[in-house]
XYZ file of N, CA, C and O in Angstrom:
724
model
N 0.671 -0.879 -0.153
C 0.335 0.399 -0.198
C 0.907 1.189 0.105
O 0.602 2.236 -0.544
N 2.037 1.004 0.878
C 2.998 2.584 0.474
C 3.417 2.277 -0.399
O 3.413 3.561 -0.851
N 3.552 1.627 -1.267
C 3.897 1.529 -2.721
C 3.157 2.278 -3.589
O 3.337 3.057 -4.126
N 2.294 2.381 -3.603
C 0.820 2.613 -3.857
C 0.900 3.773 -3.608
O 0.515 4.994 -4.729
N 0.754 4.924 -2.211
C 0.741 6.147 -2.120
C 2.059 6.462 -2.541
O 1.672 7.881 -3.170
N 3.151 6.370 -2.104
C 3.925 6.944 -3.245
C 4.126 7.191 -4.603
O 4.566 7.794 -5.034
N 3.631 6.313 -5.032
C 3.416 6.448 -7.266
C 2.580 7.328 -7.077
O 2.776 7.809 -7.644
N 1.398 6.789 -6.634
C -0.317 8.026 -6.776
C 1.079 9.342 -6.326
O 0.636 9.959 -7.248
N 1.378 9.588 -5.155
C 2.185 10.420 -4.757
C 2.667 11.046 -6.092
O 2.933 12.702 -6.097
N 4.063 10.774 -6.895
C 5.116 10.841 -7.465
C 3.870 11.492 -8.453
O 4.964 12.280 -9.152
N 2.834 10.159 -9.264
C 2.167 10.699 -10.271
C 1.565 12.198 -10.181
O 1.565 13.122 -10.759
N 1.066 12.612 -8.892
C 0.040 13.527 -8.786
C 1.401 14.528 -8.979
O 1.152 16.079 -9.279
N 2.310 15.190 -8.001
C 3.535 15.294 -8.376
C 4.112 16.315 -9.399
O 4.474 17.021 -10.189
N 4.224 14.613 -10.370
C 4.620 15.166 -12.155
C 3.631 16.068 -12.855
O 3.724 16.640 -13.216
N 2.213 15.628 -12.493
C 1.575 16.654 -12.867
C 1.329 18.100 -12.636
O 0.804 18.844 -13.764
N 1.573 17.735 -11.553
C 1.295 19.874 -10.706
C 2.584 20.422 -11.477
O 2.000 21.377 -12.326
N 3.644 19.337 -11.339
C 4.785 20.266 -12.005
C 4.606 20.156 -13.327
O 5.116 21.340 -14.175
N 4.081 19.410 -14.072
C 4.387 19.392 -15.132
C 3.439 20.435 -16.110
O 3.890 21.177 -17.188
N 2.489 21.201 -15.473
C 1.270 21.914 -15.489
C 2.103 23.164 -15.633
O 1.633 24.003 -15.884
N 2.771 23.402 -14.518
C 3.727 24.537 -14.198
C 4.701 25.062 -15.380
O 5.326 25.978 -15.316
N 5.488 23.605 -15.662
C 6.216 24.120 -16.652
C 6.159 24.878 -18.151
O 5.392 23.953 -18.921
N 6.593 26.138 -17.772
C 6.215 26.883 -19.652
C 7.590 26.321 -20.350
O 8.794 26.728 -19.971
N 6.473 25.633 -21.669
C 7.543 25.837 -22.951
C 8.290 26.990 -23.251
O 7.845 27.953 -23.369
N 9.541 27.241 -24.188
C 9.887 28.199 -25.081
C 9.406 28.700 -26.071
O 8.929 27.510 -26.811
N 9.008 30.076 -25.774
C 7.683 30.558 -27.140
C 8.425 30.872 -28.193
O 9.746 32.282 -27.935
N 8.510 31.171 -29.171
C 8.500 32.497 -30.276
C 8.388 34.287 -29.748
O 7.103 34.533 -29.737
N 9.515 34.641 -29.663
C 8.659 36.083 -29.052
C 9.267 36.978 -29.982
O 9.270 38.082 -29.847
N 9.768 36.666 -31.825
C 9.464 38.113 -32.688
C 9.533 37.337 -33.990
O 9.789 36.181 -33.763
N 9.125 38.131 -34.701
C 9.003 37.749 -35.818
C 9.307 38.808 -37.070
O 9.702 40.324 -36.758
N 10.035 38.097 -38.116
C 10.497 39.128 -39.209
C 9.955 39.058 -40.079
O 9.492 37.695 -40.565
N 9.429 40.197 -41.175
C 8.750 40.350 -42.285
C 9.138 41.038 -43.474
O 10.171 41.681 -43.049
N 9.249 40.915 -44.485
C 10.042 41.494 -45.434
C 9.403 42.564 -46.152
O 8.049 42.564 -46.387
N 10.055 43.647 -46.185
C 8.783 44.593 -46.701
C 9.033 45.050 -48.131
O 10.842 46.015 -47.957
N 8.439 45.399 -48.980
C 9.476 46.174 -50.187
C 8.296 47.183 -51.046
O 7.968 47.483 -50.629
N 9.279 47.949 -51.257
C 9.193 49.805 -52.095
C 9.736 49.493 -53.346
O 10.647 49.455 -53.530
N 8.185 49.044 -54.181
C 8.408 49.700 -55.366
C 8.339 50.969 -55.974
O 7.299 51.002 -55.619
N 9.285 51.642 -56.708
C 9.711 52.817 -57.306
C 9.238 52.891 -58.720
O 9.738 51.572 -59.756
N 8.529 53.975 -59.420
C 8.071 53.748 -60.768
C 8.040 55.276 -61.385
O 7.934 55.870 -60.162
N 9.469 55.387 -62.011
C 9.238 57.106 -62.283
C 7.566 57.441 -63.378
O 6.894 56.581 -63.860
N 7.217 58.811 -62.696
C 5.732 59.076 -62.839
C 6.264 60.666 -63.150
O 7.293 61.270 -62.653
N 5.429 61.337 -63.998
C 5.342 62.102 -64.360
C 3.855 62.821 -64.711
O 3.380 61.916 -65.601
N 3.142 63.968 -64.314
C 2.060 64.082 -64.582
C 1.397 65.454 -64.442
O 2.162 66.363 -63.058
N 0.595 65.894 -64.627
C 0.053 67.106 -64.630
C -1.886 66.692 -64.014
O -2.321 65.881 -64.842
N -1.755 66.902 -62.889
C -2.828 66.622 -62.036
C -3.706 67.303 -62.484
O -4.178 68.108 -62.506
N -5.100 66.413 -61.708
C -6.323 67.000 -61.674
C -5.915 68.553 -60.432
O -5.954 68.411 -59.684
N -6.736 69.239 -60.726
C -6.637 70.417 -60.455
C -5.931 71.436 -60.903
O -5.892 72.762 -60.202
N -5.160 71.194 -62.301
C -4.904 71.869 -62.636
C -5.892 73.055 -63.513
O -6.862 72.226 -64.158
N -5.544 74.375 -63.410
C -7.494 74.801 -64.057
C -6.271 74.701 -65.851
O -7.619 75.086 -65.943
N -5.345 74.610 -65.858
C -5.374 74.440 -67.655
C -6.002 73.380 -68.291
O -6.493 72.944 -69.673
N -7.050 72.775 -67.311
C -7.281 71.482 -67.429
C -9.087 71.513 -67.767
O -9.208 71.806 -66.851
N -9.014 71.751 -68.492
C -10.706 72.126 -68.880
C -11.332 73.535 -69.479
O -12.282 73.414 -69.264
N -10.150 74.577 -68.977
C -10.542 75.941 -68.312
C -10.530 76.690 -69.240
O -10.085 76.868 -70.412
N -11.356 77.792 -69.316
C -10.678 79.267 -70.422
C -10.435 80.070 -70.242
O -10.426 80.448 -69.267
N -9.437 80.866 -71.211
C -9.360 82.115 -70.406
C -9.760 83.272 -71.310
O -9.854 82.841 -72.629
N -10.382 84.174 -71.108
C -11.269 85.065 -71.283
C -11.014 86.753 -71.968
O -10.739 86.984 -70.342
N -10.143 86.969 -72.689
C -9.988 88.678 -73.206
C -11.332 88.912 -73.812
O -12.005 88.717 -74.698
N -11.677 90.135 -73.687
C -12.933 91.074 -73.631
C -13.203 92.001 -74.050
O -12.035 93.079 -73.301
N -12.989 92.570 -75.733
C -12.034 93.835 -76.151
C -13.832 94.238 -76.191
O -14.141 94.206 -77.232
N -13.921 95.249 -75.191
C -15.372 96.356 -75.211
C -15.348 97.632 -75.448
O -16.260 98.268 -76.190
N -14.217 98.838 -74.958
C -14.267 100.153 -75.398
C -12.552 100.481 -75.910
O -11.509 99.213 -75.714
N -12.719 101.435 -75.969
C -11.513 101.914 -76.605
C -9.996 101.606 -75.722
O -9.347 101.021 -76.691
N -10.458 101.542 -75.134
C -9.363 101.514 -73.764
C -9.074 100.164 -73.724
O -7.732 99.992 -73.348
N -9.778 99.065 -74.092
C -9.619 97.993 -73.983
C -8.491 97.787 -74.904
O -7.414 97.058 -75.278
N -8.607 98.167 -76.156
C -7.681 98.252 -77.589
C -6.019 98.829 -76.903
O -5.226 98.212 -77.889
N -6.440 99.459 -76.430
C -5.430 100.675 -76.027
C -4.854 100.040 -74.886
O -3.418 101.338 -74.778
N -4.773 98.794 -74.963
C -3.783 98.822 -72.920
C -3.469 97.474 -73.002
O -4.310 96.619 -74.081
N -2.521 96.944 -72.492
C -2.218 95.450 -72.452
C -2.903 94.896 -71.432
O -3.668 95.641 -70.599
N -3.805 93.764 -72.040
C -5.101 93.344 -70.550
C -3.799 91.700 -70.441
O -3.202 90.888 -71.502
N -4.214 91.466 -68.714
C -3.307 90.159 -68.407
C -4.660 89.506 -67.900
O -5.195 90.278 -66.832
N -4.794 88.274 -68.203
C -5.262 87.395 -67.048
C -4.656 86.317 -66.654
O -3.486 85.977 -67.218
N -4.697 85.990 -64.879
C -3.780 85.497 -64.197
C -5.156 84.537 -63.449
O -6.180 84.614 -63.104
N -4.143 83.032 -64.218
C -4.676 81.955 -63.731
C -3.740 80.673 -62.273
O -2.701 80.839 -62.996
N -4.691 81.283 -61.293
C -4.284 80.587 -60.485
C -4.177 79.193 -60.248
O -5.486 78.693 -61.128
N -2.599 78.469 -60.380
C -2.324 76.695 -60.330
C -2.989 75.860 -61.264
O -3.690 75.364 -61.657
N -2.463 77.027 -62.620
C -2.620 76.609 -64.010
C -2.427 75.587 -64.025
O -2.859 74.307 -64.638
N -0.814 75.078 -63.838
C -0.640 73.547 -63.474
C -0.224 73.157 -62.702
O -0.082 73.320 -61.665
N -0.770 72.057 -62.199
C -0.509 71.114 -60.988
C 0.462 70.020 -61.797
O 0.114 69.126 -61.792
N 1.442 69.711 -60.747
C 2.886 68.735 -61.612
C 3.587 67.940 -60.514
O 3.834 68.327 -59.584
N 3.200 66.672 -60.896
C 4.037 65.711 -59.733
C 5.123 65.175 -60.468
O 4.488 64.160 -61.332
N 6.395 65.323 -60.556
C 7.243 64.292 -61.001
C 8.552 63.710 -60.035
O 8.752 64.257 -59.592
N 8.915 62.651 -60.499
C 9.899 61.458 -59.599
C 11.443 62.157 -59.992
O 12.207 61.469 -59.572
N 11.580 62.741 -61.047
C 13.056 63.137 -61.801
C 12.505 64.910 -62.146
O 11.289 65.302 -62.621
N 13.603 65.560 -62.599
C 13.355 66.729 -62.372
C 12.682 66.584 -64.810
O 12.497 66.378 -65.314
N 12.460 68.259 -64.422
C 11.223 68.450 -65.809
C 11.027 69.375 -66.506
O 11.921 70.272 -65.617
N 10.480 69.446 -67.529
C 10.899 70.425 -68.360
C 9.052 70.501 -68.777
O 8.673 69.861 -68.586
N 8.534 72.434 -69.005
C 7.035 72.085 -69.638
C 7.231 73.017 -70.785
O 8.265 73.863 -70.571
N 6.745 72.276 -71.438
C 6.828 72.753 -72.842
C 5.269 73.870 -72.989
O 4.345 72.919 -73.197
N 4.754 74.566 -73.657
C 3.641 74.978 -74.376
C 3.498 75.278 -76.533
O 4.701 75.144 -76.760
N 2.180 74.786 -76.767
C 2.203 75.170 -77.710
C 0.624 75.549 -78.568
O -0.628 74.833 -77.870
N 0.405 76.154 -79.017
C -1.758 76.374 -79.672
C -1.426 75.105 -80.502
O -0.778 74.238 -81.103
N -2.759 75.506 -80.527
C -3.212 74.188 -81.469
C -3.425 73.907 -82.819
O -3.718 73.515 -84.010
N -2.853 75.387 -83.236
C -3.043 75.940 -84.685
C -2.407 77.303 -85.241
O -1.853 77.852 -84.035
N -1.954 77.584 -85.784
C -1.230 79.353 -86.198
C -1.982 80.409 -85.890
O -1.791 81.439 -85.550
N -3.503 80.098 -85.633
C -4.017 81.652 -85.240
C -5.871 80.618 -84.229
O -6.306 79.709 -84.641
N -5.928 81.978 -84.130
C -7.127 82.074 -83.596
C -8.274 81.727 -84.118
O -8.335 82.733 -85.473
N -9.445 81.478 -84.171
C -10.266 81.143 -84.992
C -11.895 81.275 -85.195
O -11.983 80.976 -83.989
N -12.575 82.001 -85.618
C -13.846 83.092 -85.657
C -14.382 82.501 -86.928
O -14.059 83.649 -88.039
N -15.031 81.246 -87.593
C -15.473 80.819 -89.217
C -14.090 80.863 -89.565
O -12.853 80.302 -89.187
N -14.171 81.871 -90.400
C -13.171 82.245 -92.060
C -12.090 83.326 -90.921
O -11.527 83.112 -91.823
N -12.508 83.995 -89.898
C -12.145 85.305 -89.829
C -10.277 84.084 -88.471
O -10.835 83.551 -87.997
N -9.528 84.923 -88.761
C -8.491 84.463 -88.289
C -7.554 86.007 -87.284
O -7.643 87.068 -88.101
N -7.128 85.380 -86.122
C -6.549 86.623 -85.711
C -4.823 85.533 -85.051
O -5.090 84.719 -84.472
N -3.892 85.653 -85.450
C -2.685 85.066 -85.012
C -2.284 84.782 -84.054
O -2.400 85.372 -82.452
N -1.992 83.498 -83.531
C -1.759 82.985 -82.344
C -0.883 83.572 -81.742
O -0.926 83.907 -80.221
N 0.528 84.478 -82.233
C 1.339 85.425 -81.626
C 1.267 86.680 -80.790
O 2.128 87.370 -80.970
N -0.325 86.781 -81.202
C -0.811 88.023 -79.972
C -0.732 87.816 -78.526
O -0.540 88.706 -77.700
N -0.912 86.797 -78.249
C -0.492 86.196 -76.894
C 0.950 85.580 -76.393
O 1.042 84.826 -76.777
N 1.164 86.626 -74.961
C 1.766 86.102 -74.553
C 1.789 85.277 -73.294
O 0.743 85.534 -71.962
N 2.486 83.789 -73.117
C 1.956 83.323 -71.980
C 3.269 83.321 -70.974
O 4.290 83.007 -71.758
N 3.418 83.439 -69.464
C 4.721 83.527 -68.409
C 4.040 82.958 -67.621
O 2.883 83.555 -66.940
N 4.906 83.192 -65.902
C 4.915 82.593 -64.305
C 4.208 83.722 -64.496
O 4.688 84.944 -64.518
N 3.228 83.620 -63.852
C 3.153 85.081 -63.163
C 4.515 85.226 -61.738
O 5.035 84.675 -61.595
N 3.955 86.763 -61.821
C 4.784 87.449 -59.993
C 4.337 86.333 -59.430
O 6.065 85.641 -58.714
N 3.534 85.430 -58.390
C 3.551 84.640 -57.324
C 3.227 83.227 -57.787
O 2.002 83.025 -58.398
N 5.109 82.862 -58.446
C 4.750 81.753 -59.454
C 3.787 80.531 -58.900
O 3.646 79.700 -59.768
N 4.072 80.390 -58.087
C 3.665 78.793 -57.632
C 5.080 78.212 -56.986
O 5.968 78.855 -56.868
N 5.003 77.066 -56.398
C 5.952 75.990 -55.615
C 6.465 75.462 -57.249
O 7.234 75.116 -56.460
N 6.316 75.479 -57.902
C 6.846 74.751 -59.308
C 8.401 75.721 -58.968
O 8.164 77.144 -59.364
N 9.367 75.440 -59.130
C 10.697 75.935 -59.329
C 11.290 76.171 -60.811
O 10.825 75.483 -61.653
N 12.559 75.983 -61.249
C 13.202 76.108 -62.449
C 13.373 77.254 -62.985
O 12.970 78.073 -62.591
N 13.739 77.224 -64.195
C 14.037 78.871 -64.883
C 12.525 78.907 -65.809
O 12.419 78.349 -66.510
N 12.047 79.706 -65.212
C 10.923 79.979 -66.180
C 11.151 81.747 -67.391
O 11.599 81.889 -67.202
N 10.057 81.242 -68.806
C 10.694 82.318 -69.729
C 8.992 82.410 -70.195
O 7.969 81.611 -70.286
N 9.672 83.786 -70.642
C 7.838 84.539 -71.445
C 7.569 83.683 -73.020
O 8.556 84.154 -73.229
N 6.400 83.219 -73.501
C 6.874 82.440 -74.280
C 5.761 83.271 -75.419
O 4.310 83.361 -74.796
N 5.872 83.679 -76.291
C 5.140 84.646 -77.189
C 4.289 83.220 -77.988
O 5.318 82.218 -78.736
N 3.215 83.094 -77.998
C 2.822 81.918 -78.497
C 2.941 81.619 -79.528
O 2.476 82.113 -80.735
N 3.171 80.244 -80.216
C 3.529 79.687 -81.198
C 2.483 78.047 -81.983
O 2.147 77.867 -80.570
N 2.202 77.700 -82.391
C 1.976 76.321 -83.082
C 3.040 75.368 -82.697
O 3.184 73.908 -83.143
N 4.418 75.497 -82.261
C 5.661 74.529 -81.877
C 5.590 74.967 -80.590
O 5.500 75.665 -79.980
N 5.773 73.718 -80.105
C 6.318 73.463 -79.115
C 7.458 74.828 -78.258
O 8.803 74.959 -79.454
N 7.014 75.408 -77.251
C 8.074 76.355 -76.169
C 8.294 76.449 -75.498
O 7.558 75.644 -74.490
N 9.457 76.130 -74.427
C 9.632 76.146 -72.989
C 9.258 77.262 -72.479
O 10.054 78.567 -72.467
N 8.225 76.745 -71.676
C 7.633 77.953 -70.328
C 8.197 77.989 -69.319
O 8.998 79.005 -68.650
N 8.990 76.361 -69.023
C 9.998 76.200 -67.653
C 10.678 75.389 -67.827
O 10.725 73.808 -68.458
N 12.137 75.289 -67.901
C 13.395 74.381 -67.708
C 13.589 73.860 -66.902
O 13.619 74.625 -65.474
N 13.968 72.374 -66.919
C 14.741 72.199 -65.598
C 14.030 71.788 -64.321
O 14.737 72.464 -63.103
N 12.677 71.852 -64.037
C 11.795 72.723 -62.426
C 12.190 71.134 -61.849
O 12.499 69.963 -62.412
N 12.865 71.515 -60.742
C 12.891 70.101 -59.945
C 11.698 69.360 -59.448
O 10.839 69.724 -58.835
N 12.198 68.121 -59.215
C 11.114 66.881 -59.301
C 10.620 67.427 -57.843
O 10.657 67.816 -56.690
N 9.170 66.931 -57.598
C 8.340 67.010 -56.589
C 7.532 66.468 -56.935
O 6.495 66.371 -58.074
N 6.231 66.842 -55.723
C 4.218 66.611 -55.751
C 3.863 67.521 -55.750
O 3.667 68.537 -54.827
N 2.626 67.712 -56.647
C 1.688 68.644 -56.865
C 2.298 70.230 -56.562
O 2.005 70.783 -55.854
N 3.312 70.544 -57.356
C 4.645 71.890 -57.687
C 3.329 72.617 -58.214
O 2.991 72.179 -59.533
N 2.636 73.690 -58.339
C 1.840 74.346 -58.928
C 2.990 75.621 -59.666
O 3.808 76.015 -59.524
N 1.608 76.354 -60.749
C 2.715 77.209 -61.473
C 1.209 77.858 -61.610
O 0.482 77.554 -62.665
N 1.487 79.432 -61.569
C 0.517 80.309 -61.702
C 1.184 80.655 -62.943
O 2.073 81.053 -62.629
N -0.254 81.457 -64.227
C 0.141 81.677 -65.186
C -0.542 83.301 -65.259
O -1.298 83.316 -64.975
N 0.440 83.740 -65.777
C 0.007 85.580 -66.678
C -0.740 84.603 -67.928
O 0.535 84.863 -69.114
N -1.287 85.941 -68.646
C -2.237 85.640 -70.062
C -2.089 87.189 -70.547
O -3.076 87.720 -69.875
N -1.399 87.462 -71.641
C -1.357 88.515 -71.562
C -0.975 88.700 -73.055
O -0.673 88.473 -74.156
N -2.054 89.608 -73.430
C -2.198 90.543 -74.789
C -1.608 92.062 -74.779
O -2.655 92.652 -74.475
N -0.710 92.053 -75.139
C 0.115 93.478 -75.407
C -0.723 94.669 -76.139
O -1.532 94.519 -77.325
N -0.567 96.101 -75.411
C -1.394 96.652 -76.123
C -1.013 96.912 -77.998
O -1.186 97.124 -78.576
N 0.230 97.091 -78.112
C 0.879 96.493 -78.927
C -0.266 95.444 -80.347
O -0.154 96.090 -81.360
N -0.110 94.765 -79.687
C -0.756 93.710 -80.502
C -2.342 94.303 -80.574
O -3.234 94.095 -81.514
N -2.900 94.440 -79.639
C -4.488 94.455 -79.584
C -4.603 96.018 -80.476
O -6.063 95.567 -80.892
N -3.281 97.116 -80.553
C -4.275 97.353 -81.610
C -3.396 97.323 -82.859
O -3.222 99.093 -83.897
N -3.125 96.912 -83.298
C -2.519 96.604 -84.325
C -3.467 96.294 -85.379
O -4.481 95.172 -85.099
N -3.277 95.724 -86.832
C -4.237 94.878 -87.472
C -4.341 93.035 -87.048
O -5.203 92.926 -88.115
N -3.196 92.687 -86.531
C -3.655 91.376 -85.981
C -4.782 91.588 -84.705
O -5.318 90.150 -85.574
N -5.404 92.470 -84.814
C -6.796 92.104 -83.927
C -7.681 93.604 -84.357
O -8.760 92.628 -84.891
N -7.346 94.524 -84.396
C -8.189 95.587 -85.417
C -9.001 94.938 -86.695
O -7.702 94.741 -87.779
N -9.581 95.953 -86.581
C -10.373 95.116 -88.212
C -11.231 94.267 -88.299
O -11.637 93.447 -89.146
N -10.540 92.774 -87.741
C -11.662 91.780 -87.856
C -13.134 91.776 -86.726
O -13.062 92.639 -85.912
N -13.627 90.866 -87.603
C -15.033 91.390 -87.277
C -15.560 90.760 -86.225
O -14.813 89.628 -85.585
N -16.456 91.544 -85.562
C -17.251 90.950 -83.708
C -16.824 89.901 -83.629
O -18.009 88.987 -84.923
N -17.208 88.905 -82.832
C -17.303 87.813 -82.099
C -16.039 87.136 -81.427
O -15.095 87.847 -80.868
N -16.385 85.981 -81.061
C -15.194 85.073 -80.051
C -14.180 84.353 -81.206
O -14.541 83.332 -81.920
N -13.330 84.350 -80.790
C -12.000 83.669 -81.414
C -11.410 82.591 -80.703
O -10.735 83.058 -79.699
N -11.290 81.538 -81.400
C -11.146 80.526 -80.501
C -9.506 79.553 -80.561
O -9.623 79.541 -81.972
N -8.410 78.958 -80.102
C -7.672 77.988 -80.528
C -6.881 77.088 -78.858
O -7.769 77.777 -77.992
N -6.641 76.510 -79.172
C -6.261 75.306 -77.825
C -5.077 75.603 -77.596
O -4.158 76.057 -78.820
N -4.294 75.503 -76.162
C -3.510 75.672 -76.131
C -3.071 74.465 -75.383
O -3.535 73.579 -74.245
N -2.052 73.765 -75.552
C -1.609 72.651 -74.654
C -0.582 72.572 -74.015
O 0.925 73.020 -75.128
N -0.417 72.540 -72.966
C 1.069 72.138 -71.931
C 1.309 70.504 -71.903
O 0.436 70.067 -71.483
N 2.621 70.513 -71.916
C 3.573 69.124 -71.433
C 4.471 69.135 -70.953
O 5.472 70.432 -70.932
N 4.473 68.305 -69.372
C 5.663 67.639 -68.810
C 6.276 66.630 -69.342
O 5.832 65.615 -69.414
N 7.620 66.924 -69.395
C 8.311 66.192 -69.477
C 9.724 65.911 -69.039
O 10.426 66.517 -68.625
N 9.864 64.532 -68.521
C 10.759 64.155 -67.150
C 12.517 64.502 -67.894
O 12.693 64.194 -69.811
N 13.663 64.913 -67.749
C 14.338 65.111 -67.540
C 15.341 63.847 -67.873
O 15.093 63.275 -66.683
């Protein structure tokens, strides 16, 4: 009987000690994180040059005899992973109203005095149907803004380029292109 009591006590003790014995567990984990980058350049939504208009109105003699400038805030909003250039061109050689024409070179486009957050070298461009550099070597960045001035100088509005043309609205598209360097 003593033997049975000793065996029972040892079994019971082994059970108690076994339940209190904690096995070693992993306390760390390792995960691999990948970041995959692609080169991006984009004229972003929020650019007022997308689907917007610039309206010049010549109503009085004073309008024809003075510079007219229209400033468009956030004309371009560019995101680029590399330095870039911005070029501009007209969709044709003339503003058109039916068969009536005004040459596109009456319009000058340049960065506004408060140009926005886009860096680089900015140039005034007399509009033409060929690409011209508006901003060169702009530094990379996200949502960089460029505010633009559209100007028709008095020298053009008081010349035969505009004077003597039939009344009406003359229209042409202007295209901006951002290109990574």
